[in-house]
PDB file of N, CA and C in Angstrom:
ATOM      1  N   MET A   1      88.736 109.976 110.476  1.00 83.00           N
ATOM      2  CA  MET A   1      89.495 108.760 110.384  1.00 83.00           C
ATOM      3  C   MET A   1      89.531 108.319 108.927  1.00 83.00           C
ATOM      4  N   ASN A   2      90.685 107.882 108.480  1.00 85.00           N
ATOM      5  CA  ASN A   2      90.820 107.377 107.120  1.00 85.00           C
ATOM      6  C   ASN A   2      90.306 105.943 107.078  1.00 85.00           C
ATOM      7  N   LEU A   3      89.321 105.695 106.243  1.00 89.00           N
ATOM      8  CA  LEU A   3      88.708 104.376 106.143  1.00 89.00           C
ATOM      9  C   LEU A   3      89.467 103.439 105.217  1.00 89.00           C
ATOM     10  N   GLY A   4      90.489 103.940 104.517  1.00 90.00           N
ATOM     11  CA  GLY A   4      91.284 103.085 103.644  1.00 90.00           C
ATOM     12  C   GLY A   4      91.399 103.626 102.236  1.00 90.00           C
ATOM     13  N   ARG A   5      92.036 102.812 101.371  1.00 93.00           N
ATOM     14  CA  ARG A   5      92.260 103.166  99.971  1.00 93.00           C
ATOM     15  C   ARG A   5      91.630 102.104  99.100  1.00 93.00           C
ATOM     16  N   LYS A   6      90.908 102.563  98.069  1.00 95.00           N
ATOM     17  CA  LYS A   6      90.270 101.651  97.127  1.00 95.00           C
ATOM     18  C   LYS A   6      90.636 102.044  95.710  1.00 95.00           C
ATOM     19  N   PRO A   7      90.781 101.058  94.817  1.00 95.00           N
ATOM     20  CA  PRO A   7      90.966 101.390  93.404  1.00 95.00           C
ATOM     21  C   PRO A   7      89.642 101.816  92.790  1.00 95.00           C
ATOM     22  N   PHE A   8      89.718 102.738  91.840  1.00 96.00           N
ATOM     23  CA  PHE A   8      88.545 103.180  91.097  1.00 96.00           C
ATOM     24  C   PHE A   8      88.898 103.121  89.628  1.00 96.00           C
ATOM     25  N   THR A   9      88.156 102.337  88.852  1.00 96.00           N
ATOM     26  CA  THR A   9      88.466 102.136  87.441  1.00 96.00           C
ATOM     27  C   THR A   9      88.027 103.340  86.617  1.00 96.00           C
ATOM     28  N   VAL A  10      88.981 103.907  85.872  1.00 95.00           N
ATOM     29  CA  VAL A  10      88.724 105.065  85.010  1.00 95.00           C
ATOM     30  C   VAL A  10      87.589 104.734  84.040  1.00 95.00           C
ATOM     31  N   GLY A  11      86.648 105.655  83.907  1.00 92.00           N
ATOM     32  CA  GLY A  11      85.529 105.486  82.982  1.00 92.00           C
ATOM     33  C   GLY A  11      84.312 104.810  83.586  1.00 92.00           C
ATOM     34  N   ASN A  12      84.446 104.257  84.764  1.00 96.00           N
ATOM     35  CA  ASN A  12      83.303 103.613  85.415  1.00 96.00           C
ATOM     36  C   ASN A  12      82.443 104.630  86.154  1.00 96.00           C
ATOM     37  N   THR A  13      81.206 104.246  86.378  1.00 97.00           N
ATOM     38  CA  THR A  13      80.326 104.921  87.324  1.00 97.00           C
ATOM     39  C   THR A  13      79.984 103.855  88.349  1.00 97.00           C
ATOM     40  N   THR A  14      80.447 104.056  89.581  1.00 97.00           N
ATOM     41  CA  THR A  14      80.380 103.000  90.588  1.00 97.00           C
ATOM     42  C   THR A  14      79.751 103.515  91.883  1.00 97.00           C
ATOM     43  N   ARG A  15      78.870 102.702  92.433  1.00 97.00           N
ATOM     44  CA  ARG A  15      78.246 103.014  93.725  1.00 97.00           C
ATOM     45  C   ARG A  15      79.084 102.374  94.839  1.00 97.00           C
ATOM     46  N   PHE A  16      79.410 103.175  95.838  1.00 97.00           N
ATOM     47  CA  PHE A  16      80.165 102.716  96.995  1.00 97.00           C
ATOM     48  C   PHE A  16      79.304 102.853  98.235  1.00 97.00           C
ATOM     49  N   SER A  17      79.633 102.083  99.267  1.00 96.00           N
ATOM     50  CA  SER A  17      78.932 102.207 100.540  1.00 96.00           C
ATOM     51  C   SER A  17      79.935 102.190 101.684  1.00 96.00           C
ATOM     52  N   VAL A  18      79.586 102.912 102.733  1.00 97.00           N
ATOM     53  CA  VAL A  18      80.344 102.896 103.981  1.00 97.00           C
ATOM     54  C   VAL A  18      79.374 102.411 105.046  1.00 97.00           C
ATOM     55  N   ASP A  19      79.738 101.333 105.719  1.00 97.00           N
ATOM     56  CA  ASP A  19      78.849 100.710 106.702  1.00 97.00           C
ATOM     57  C   ASP A  19      79.155 101.242 108.097  1.00 97.00           C
ATOM     58  N   TYR A  20      78.238 102.031 108.625  1.00 96.00           N
ATOM     59  CA  TYR A  20      78.379 102.592 109.970  1.00 96.00           C
ATOM     60  C   TYR A  20      77.527 101.841 110.998  1.00 96.00           C
ATOM     61  N   SER A  21      76.937 100.718 110.633  1.00 94.00           N
ATOM     62  CA  SER A  21      76.027 100.016 111.535  1.00 94.00           C
ATOM     63  C   SER A  21      76.709  99.588 112.842  1.00 94.00           C
ATOM     64  N   GLN A  22      77.993  99.250 112.793  1.00 92.00           N
ATOM     65  CA  GLN A  22      78.710  98.852 114.005  1.00 92.00           C
ATOM     66  C   GLN A  22      78.974 100.050 114.924  1.00 92.00           C
ATOM     67  N   TRP A  23      78.963 101.254 114.357  1.00 91.00           N
ATOM     68  CA  TRP A  23      79.216 102.473 115.121  1.00 91.00           C
ATOM     69  C   TRP A  23      77.964 102.945 115.850  1.00 91.00           C
ATOM     70  N   LEU A  24      76.790 102.584 115.321  1.00 93.00           N
ATOM     71  CA  LEU A  24      75.524 103.049 115.881  1.00 93.00           C
ATOM     72  C   LEU A  24      75.099 102.208 117.079  1.00 93.00           C
ATOM     73  N   ASP A  25      74.603 102.862 118.114  1.00 93.00           N
ATOM     74  CA  ASP A  25      74.056 102.148 119.266  1.00 93.00           C
ATOM     75  C   ASP A  25      72.716 101.523 118.893  1.00 93.00           C
ATOM     76  N   GLU A  26      72.300 100.565 119.683  1.00 93.00           N
ATOM     77  CA  GLU A  26      71.005  99.907 119.509  1.00 93.00           C
ATOM     78  C   GLU A  26      69.891 100.954 119.431  1.00 93.00           C
ATOM     79  N   GLY A  27      69.048 100.854 118.394  1.00 93.00           N
ATOM     80  CA  GLY A  27      67.916 101.758 118.243  1.00 93.00           C
ATOM     81  C   GLY A  27      68.231 103.096 117.603  1.00 93.00           C
ATOM     82  N   VAL A  28      69.517 103.356 117.314  1.00 95.00           N
ATOM     83  CA  VAL A  28      69.921 104.616 116.686  1.00 95.00           C
ATOM     84  C   VAL A  28      70.066 104.379 115.182  1.00 95.00           C
ATOM     85  N   THR A  29      69.609 105.334 114.379  1.00 95.00           N
ATOM     86  CA  THR A  29      69.669 105.201 112.920  1.00 95.00           C
ATOM     87  C   THR A  29      70.444 106.369 112.313  1.00 95.00           C
ATOM     88  N   LEU A  30      70.811 106.218 111.046  1.00 95.00           N
ATOM     89  CA  LEU A  30      71.424 107.346 110.327  1.00 95.00           C
ATOM     90  C   LEU A  30      70.323 108.318 109.939  1.00 95.00           C
ATOM     91  N   ALA A  31      70.528 109.583 110.229  1.00 96.00           N
ATOM     92  CA  ALA A  31      69.557 110.612 109.874  1.00 96.00           C
ATOM     93  C   ALA A  31      69.929 111.288 108.556  1.00 96.00           C
ATOM     94  N   SER A  32      71.242 111.492 108.339  1.00 97.00           N
ATOM     95  CA  SER A  32      71.690 112.141 107.114  1.00 97.00           C
ATOM     96  C   SER A  32      73.166 111.855 106.896  1.00 97.00           C
ATOM     97  N   GLY A  33      73.633 112.178 105.704  1.00 97.00           N
ATOM     98  CA  GLY A  33      75.037 111.980 105.395  1.00 97.00           C
ATOM     99  C   GLY A  33      75.449 112.782 104.173  1.00 97.00           C
ATOM    100  N   THR A  34      76.746 113.026 104.070  1.00 98.00           N
ATOM    101  CA  THR A  34      77.302 113.720 102.912  1.00 98.00           C
ATOM    102  C   THR A  34      78.541 112.982 102.434  1.00 98.00           C
ATOM    103  N   ALA A  35      78.851 113.128 101.171  1.00 98.00           N
ATOM    104  CA  ALA A  35      80.090 112.632 100.577  1.00 98.00           C
ATOM    105  C   ALA A  35      80.506 113.667  99.544  1.00 98.00           C
ATOM    106  N   VAL A  36      81.674 114.274  99.735  1.00 97.00           N
ATOM    107  CA  VAL A  36      82.151 115.313  98.833  1.00 97.00           C
ATOM    108  C   VAL A  36      83.627 115.098  98.536  1.00 97.00           C
ATOM    109  N   LYS A  37      84.026 115.516  97.356  1.00 96.00           N
ATOM    110  CA  LYS A  37      85.432 115.454  96.983  1.00 96.00           C
ATOM    111  C   LYS A  37      86.194 116.461  97.827  1.00 96.00           C
ATOM    112  N   ALA A  38      87.287 116.022  98.428  1.00 92.00           N
ATOM    113  CA  ALA A  38      88.087 116.902  99.266  1.00 92.00           C
ATOM    114  C   ALA A  38      88.711 118.015  98.429  1.00 92.00           C
ATOM    115  N   ALA A  39      88.917 119.157  99.044  1.00 90.00           N
ATOM    116  CA  ALA A  39      89.510 120.321  98.367  1.00 90.00           C
ATOM    117  C   ALA A  39      90.823 119.939  97.713  1.00 90.00           C
ATOM    118  N   GLY A  40      91.044 120.473  96.528  1.00 88.00           N
ATOM    119  CA  GLY A  40      92.286 120.232  95.814  1.00 88.00           C
ATOM    120  C   GLY A  40      92.290 118.951  94.997  1.00 88.00           C
ATOM    121  N   GLY A  41      91.184 118.222  95.016  1.00 87.00           N
ATOM    122  CA  GLY A  41      91.099 116.976  94.250  1.00 87.00           C
ATOM    123  C   GLY A  41      90.916 117.236  92.766  1.00 87.00           C
ATOM    124  N   PRO A  42      91.058 116.196  91.933  1.00 92.00           N
ATOM    125  CA  PRO A  42      90.912 116.363  90.487  1.00 92.00           C
ATOM    126  C   PRO A  42      89.514 116.842  90.111  1.00 92.00           C
ATOM    127  N   SER A  43      89.458 117.672  89.087  1.00 92.00           N
ATOM    128  CA  SER A  43      88.178 118.263  88.685  1.00 92.00           C
ATOM    129  C   SER A  43      87.314 117.315  87.867  1.00 92.00           C
ATOM    130  N   ASP A  44      87.879 116.197  87.405  1.00 95.00           N
ATOM    131  CA  ASP A  44      87.102 115.286  86.555  1.00 95.00           C
ATOM    132  C   ASP A  44      86.414 114.161  87.328  1.00 95.00           C
ATOM    133  N   ILE A  45      86.380 114.250  88.645  1.00 96.00           N
ATOM    134  CA  ILE A  45      85.664 113.281  89.486  1.00 96.00           C
ATOM    135  C   ILE A  45      84.353 113.907  89.935  1.00 96.00           C
ATOM    136  N   THR A  46      83.254 113.170  89.785  1.00 96.00           N
ATOM    137  CA  THR A  46      81.969 113.647  90.297  1.00 96.00           C
ATOM    138  C   THR A  46      81.435 112.678  91.346  1.00 96.00           C
ATOM    139  N   VAL A  47      80.832 113.257  92.361  1.00 97.00           N
ATOM    140  CA  VAL A  47      80.186 112.494  93.431  1.00 97.00           C
ATOM    141  C   VAL A  47      78.701 112.801  93.339  1.00 97.00           C
ATOM    142  N   SER A  48      77.873 111.756  93.331  1.00 98.00           N
ATOM    143  CA  SER A  48      76.433 111.970  93.225  1.00 98.00           C
ATOM    144  C   SER A  48      75.690 110.894  94.016  1.00 98.00           C
ATOM    145  N   ALA A  49      74.373 111.005  94.015  1.00 97.00           N
ATOM    146  CA  ALA A  49      73.470 110.012  94.617  1.00 97.00           C
ATOM    147  C   ALA A  49      73.870 109.632  96.040  1.00 97.00           C
ATOM    148  N   VAL A  50      74.118 110.640  96.866  1.00 98.00           N
ATOM    149  CA  VAL A  50      74.482 110.384  98.266  1.00 98.00           C
ATOM    150  C   VAL A  50      73.211 110.092  99.056  1.00 98.00           C
ATOM    151  N   THR A  51      73.195 108.923  99.711  1.00 97.00           N
ATOM    152  CA  THR A  51      72.024 108.487 100.458  1.00 97.00           C
ATOM    153  C   THR A  51      72.454 107.875 101.777  1.00 97.00           C
ATOM    154  N   ALA A  52      71.807 108.289 102.851  1.00 96.00           N
ATOM    155  CA  ALA A  52      72.037 107.690 104.166  1.00 96.00           C
ATOM    156  C   ALA A  52      70.858 106.776 104.468  1.00 96.00           C
ATOM    157  N   ALA A  53      71.119 105.478 104.563  1.00 95.00           N
ATOM    158  CA  ALA A  53      70.063 104.508 104.869  1.00 95.00           C
ATOM    159  C   ALA A  53      69.916 104.380 106.379  1.00 95.00           C
ATOM    160  N   PRO A  54      68.698 104.330 106.887  1.00 90.00           N
ATOM    161  CA  PRO A  54      68.491 104.196 108.331  1.00 90.00           C
ATOM    162  C   PRO A  54      69.227 102.990 108.934  1.00 90.00           C
ATOM    163  N   SER A  55      69.468 101.957 108.119  1.00 90.00           N
ATOM    164  CA  SER A  55      70.144 100.746 108.591  1.00 90.00           C
ATOM    165  C   SER A  55      71.604 100.979 108.973  1.00 90.00           C
ATOM    166  N   GLY A  56      72.164 102.109 108.535  1.00 95.00           N
ATOM    167  CA  GLY A  56      73.534 102.425 108.917  1.00 95.00           C
ATOM    168  C   GLY A  56      74.515 102.527 107.782  1.00 95.00           C
ATOM    169  N   LYS A  57      74.065 102.455 106.537  1.00 97.00           N
ATOM    170  CA  LYS A  57      74.982 102.567 105.406  1.00 97.00           C
ATOM    171  C   LYS A  57      74.836 103.921 104.717  1.00 97.00           C
ATOM    172  N   LEU A  58      75.984 104.480 104.345  1.00 98.00           N
ATOM    173  CA  LEU A  58      76.029 105.695 103.537  1.00 98.00           C
ATOM    174  C   LEU A  58      76.441 105.278 102.138  1.00 98.00           C
ATOM    175  N   TYR A  59      75.635 105.629 101.135  1.00 98.00           N
ATOM    176  CA  TYR A  59      75.908 105.278  99.745  1.00 98.00           C
ATOM    177  C   TYR A  59      76.272 106.534  98.968  1.00 98.00           C
ATOM    178  N   PHE A  60      77.206 106.402  98.013  1.00 98.00           N
ATOM    179  CA  PHE A  60      77.512 107.483  97.078  1.00 98.00           C
ATOM    180  C   PHE A  60      78.034 106.881  95.788  1.00 98.00           C
ATOM    181  N   THR A  61      77.889 107.638  94.695  1.00 98.00           N
ATOM    182  CA  THR A  61      78.321 107.185  93.376  1.00 98.00           C
ATOM    183  C   THR A  61      79.458 108.070  92.891  1.00 98.00           C
ATOM    184  N   LEU A  62      80.504 107.430  92.352  1.00 98.00           N
ATOM    185  CA  LEU A  62      81.644 108.144  91.763  1.00 98.00           C
ATOM    186  C   LEU A  62      81.674 107.912  90.265  1.00 98.00           C
ATOM    187  N   ALA A  63      82.076 108.943  89.522  1.00 97.00           N
ATOM    188  CA  ALA A  63      82.241 108.840  88.070  1.00 97.00           C
ATOM    189  C   ALA A  63      83.409 109.722  87.654  1.00 97.00           C
ATOM    190  N   GLY A  64      83.995 109.388  86.491  1.00 95.00           N
ATOM    191  CA  GLY A  64      85.080 110.200  85.927  1.00 95.00           C
ATOM    192  C   GLY A  64      86.437 109.639  86.258  1.00 95.00           C
ATOM    193  N   GLY A  65      87.399 110.537  86.317  1.00 94.00           N
ATOM    194  CA  GLY A  65      88.750 110.148  86.684  1.00 94.00           C
ATOM    195  C   GLY A  65      89.664 109.944  85.500  1.00 94.00           C
ATOM    196  N   SER A  66      90.954 110.080  85.756  1.00 95.00           N
ATOM    197  CA  SER A  66      92.014 109.849  84.774  1.00 95.00           C
ATOM    198  C   SER A  66      93.039 108.908  85.391  1.00 95.00           C
ATOM    199  N   LEU A  67      93.690 108.150  84.558  1.00 96.00           N
ATOM    200  CA  LEU A  67      94.652 107.146  85.001  1.00 96.00           C
ATOM    201  C   LEU A  67      95.681 107.725  85.965  1.00 96.00           C
ATOM    202  N   ASN A  68      95.898 107.020  87.057  1.00 96.00           N
ATOM    203  CA  ASN A  68      96.875 107.341  88.104  1.00 96.00           C
ATOM    204  C   ASN A  68      96.503 108.529  88.992  1.00 96.00           C
ATOM    205  N   GLU A  69      95.316 109.084  88.837  1.00 96.00           N
ATOM    206  CA  GLU A  69      94.889 110.145  89.755  1.00 96.00           C
ATOM    207  C   GLU A  69      94.611 109.546  91.124  1.00 96.00           C
ATOM    208  N   ASN A  70      94.886 110.327  92.146  1.00 96.00           N
ATOM    209  CA  ASN A  70      94.539 109.979  93.518  1.00 96.00           C
ATOM    210  C   ASN A  70      93.613 111.066  94.041  1.00 96.00           C
ATOM    211  N   PHE A  71      92.593 110.665  94.780  1.00 97.00           N
ATOM    212  CA  PHE A  71      91.670 111.651  95.329  1.00 97.00           C
ATOM    213  C   PHE A  71      91.069 111.138  96.624  1.00 97.00           C
ATOM    214  N   THR A  72      90.523 112.068  97.387  1.00 97.00           N
ATOM    215  CA  THR A  72      89.919 111.755  98.678  1.00 97.00           C
ATOM    216  C   THR A  72      88.471 112.211  98.686  1.00 97.00           C
ATOM    217  N   ILE A  73      87.609 111.361  99.215  1.00 98.00           N
ATOM    218  CA  ILE A  73      86.211 111.702  99.427  1.00 98.00           C
ATOM    219  C   ILE A  73      86.010 111.863 100.928  1.00 98.00           C
ATOM    220  N   ALA A  74      85.496 113.015 101.329  1.00 97.00           N
ATOM    221  CA  ALA A  74      85.195 113.272 102.742  1.00 97.00           C
ATOM    222  C   ALA A  74      83.748 112.869 102.990  1.00 97.00           C
ATOM    223  N   VAL A  75      83.543 111.962 103.944  1.00 97.00           N
ATOM    224  CA  VAL A  75      82.199 111.517 104.282  1.00 97.00           C
ATOM    225  C   VAL A  75      81.860 111.948 105.709  1.00 97.00           C
ATOM    226  N   SER A  76      80.599 112.274 105.899  1.00 97.00           N
ATOM    227  CA  SER A  76      80.137 112.701 107.215  1.00 97.00           C
ATOM    228  C   SER A  76      78.726 112.161 107.413  1.00 97.00           C
ATOM    229  N   ILE A  77      78.457 111.649 108.603  1.00 97.00           N
ATOM    230  CA  ILE A  77      77.108 111.182 108.915  1.00 97.00           C
ATOM    231  C   ILE A  77      76.626 111.835 110.204  1.00 97.00           C
ATOM    232  N   THR A  78      75.317 111.971 110.296  1.00 97.00           N
ATOM    233  CA  THR A  78      74.664 112.419 111.519  1.00 97.00           C
ATOM    234  C   THR A  78      73.633 111.361 111.867  1.00 97.00           C
ATOM    235  N   ASP A  79      73.635 110.933 113.131  1.00 96.00           N
ATOM    236  CA  ASP A  79      72.681 109.903 113.532  1.00 96.00           C
ATOM    237  C   ASP A  79      71.431 110.529 114.153  1.00 96.00           C
ATOM    238  N   SER A  80      70.504 109.677 114.533  1.00 96.00           N
ATOM    239  CA  SER A  80      69.223 110.153 115.064  1.00 96.00           C
ATOM    240  C   SER A  80      69.345 110.815 116.437  1.00 96.00           C
ATOM    241  N   ARG A  81      70.516 110.763 117.071  1.00 96.00           N
ATOM    242  CA  ARG A  81      70.766 111.487 118.327  1.00 96.00           C
ATOM    243  C   ARG A  81      71.589 112.748 118.078  1.00 96.00           C
ATOM    244  N   SER A  82      71.745 113.129 116.813  1.00 97.00           N
ATOM    245  CA  SER A  82      72.502 114.317 116.393  1.00 97.00           C
ATOM    246  C   SER A  82      74.007 114.186 116.614  1.00 97.00           C
ATOM    247  N   GLU A  83      74.501 112.969 116.775  1.00 96.00           N
ATOM    248  CA  GLU A  83      75.945 112.759 116.857  1.00 96.00           C
ATOM    249  C   GLU A  83      76.505 112.730 115.443  1.00 96.00           C
ATOM    250  N   VAL A  84      77.711 113.282 115.264  1.00 96.00           N
ATOM    251  CA  VAL A  84      78.324 113.418 113.945  1.00 96.00           C
ATOM    252  C   VAL A  84      79.622 112.621 113.909  1.00 96.00           C
ATOM    253  N   LYS A  85      79.860 111.945 112.781  1.00 96.00           N
ATOM    254  CA  LYS A  85      81.113 111.226 112.557  1.00 96.00           C
ATOM    255  C   LYS A  85      81.652 111.640 111.199  1.00 96.00           C
ATOM    256  N   ASN A  86      82.927 112.061 111.159  1.00 97.00           N
ATOM    257  CA  ASN A  86      83.587 112.500 109.930  1.00 97.00           C
ATOM    258  C   ASN A  86      84.715 111.533 109.592  1.00 97.00           C
ATOM    259  N   ASP A  87      84.779 111.119 108.330  1.00 97.00           N
ATOM    260  CA  ASP A  87      85.805 110.193 107.870  1.00 97.00           C
ATOM    261  C   ASP A  87      86.252 110.585 106.471  1.00 97.00           C
ATOM    262  N   THR A  88      87.290 109.893 105.974  1.00 97.00           N
ATOM    263  CA  THR A  88      87.741 110.072 104.604  1.00 97.00           C
ATOM    264  C   THR A  88      87.950 108.710 103.952  1.00 97.00           C
ATOM    265  N   CYS A  89      87.779 108.672 102.636  1.00 97.00           N
ATOM    266  CA  CYS A  89      88.047 107.476 101.826  1.00 97.00           C
ATOM    267  C   CYS A  89      88.993 107.914 100.712  1.00 97.00           C
ATOM    268  N   ASN A  90      90.102 107.219 100.560  1.00 97.00           N
ATOM    269  CA  ASN A  90      91.075 107.542  99.513  1.00 97.00           C
ATOM    270  C   ASN A  90      90.878 106.589  98.331  1.00 97.00           C
ATOM    271  N   PHE A  91      91.026 107.123  97.131  1.00 97.00           N
ATOM    272  CA  PHE A  91      90.861 106.337  95.905  1.00 97.00           C
ATOM    273  C   PHE A  91      92.042 106.595  94.977  1.00 97.00           C
ATOM    274  N   ASN A  92      92.389 105.583  94.189  1.00 97.00           N
ATOM    275  CA  ASN A  92      93.361 105.761  93.124  1.00 97.00           C
ATOM    276  C   ASN A  92      92.764 105.216  91.833  1.00 97.00           C
ATOM    277  N   CYS A  93      92.916 105.982  90.759  1.00 97.00           N
ATOM    278  CA  CYS A  93      92.325 105.621  89.467  1.00 97.00           C
ATOM    279  C   CYS A  93      93.228 104.624  88.749  1.00 97.00           C
ATOM    280  N   VAL A  94      92.623 103.504  88.304  1.00 97.00           N
ATOM    281  CA  VAL A  94      93.354 102.452  87.631  1.00 97.00           C
ATOM    282  C   VAL A  94      92.769 102.225  86.237  1.00 97.00           C
ATOM    283  N   ALA A  95      93.550 101.556  85.382  1.00 96.00           N
ATOM    284  CA  ALA A  95      93.115 101.277  84.016  1.00 96.00           C
ATOM    285  C   ALA A  95      92.012 100.221  84.007  1.00 96.00           C
ATOM    286  N   PRO A  96      91.125 100.311  83.023  1.00 91.00           N
ATOM    287  CA  PRO A  96      90.050  99.303  82.893  1.00 91.00           C
ATOM    288  C   PRO A  96      90.638  97.940  82.539  1.00 91.00           C
TER     289      PRO A  96
END
């Protein structure tokens, strides 16, 4: 599922979060998660510091980019019951 489009300022290093707490059942936590640049995306974008918090948030950091570039980050989480959810986040690079 596409989670939406967000602006990303060229030259910034920014931490983003995706809140999956509403998706998780009572007592279920995030076990792991990934965030990767989708195939064919610009080579000057880096994704790092991917962390799945038990509370239900997936965190990742983006850096790089050039003005007017568009790119997609594919995110995936696995919960404590081994259920998997796959989503995408679209970004567009804007001027500082």
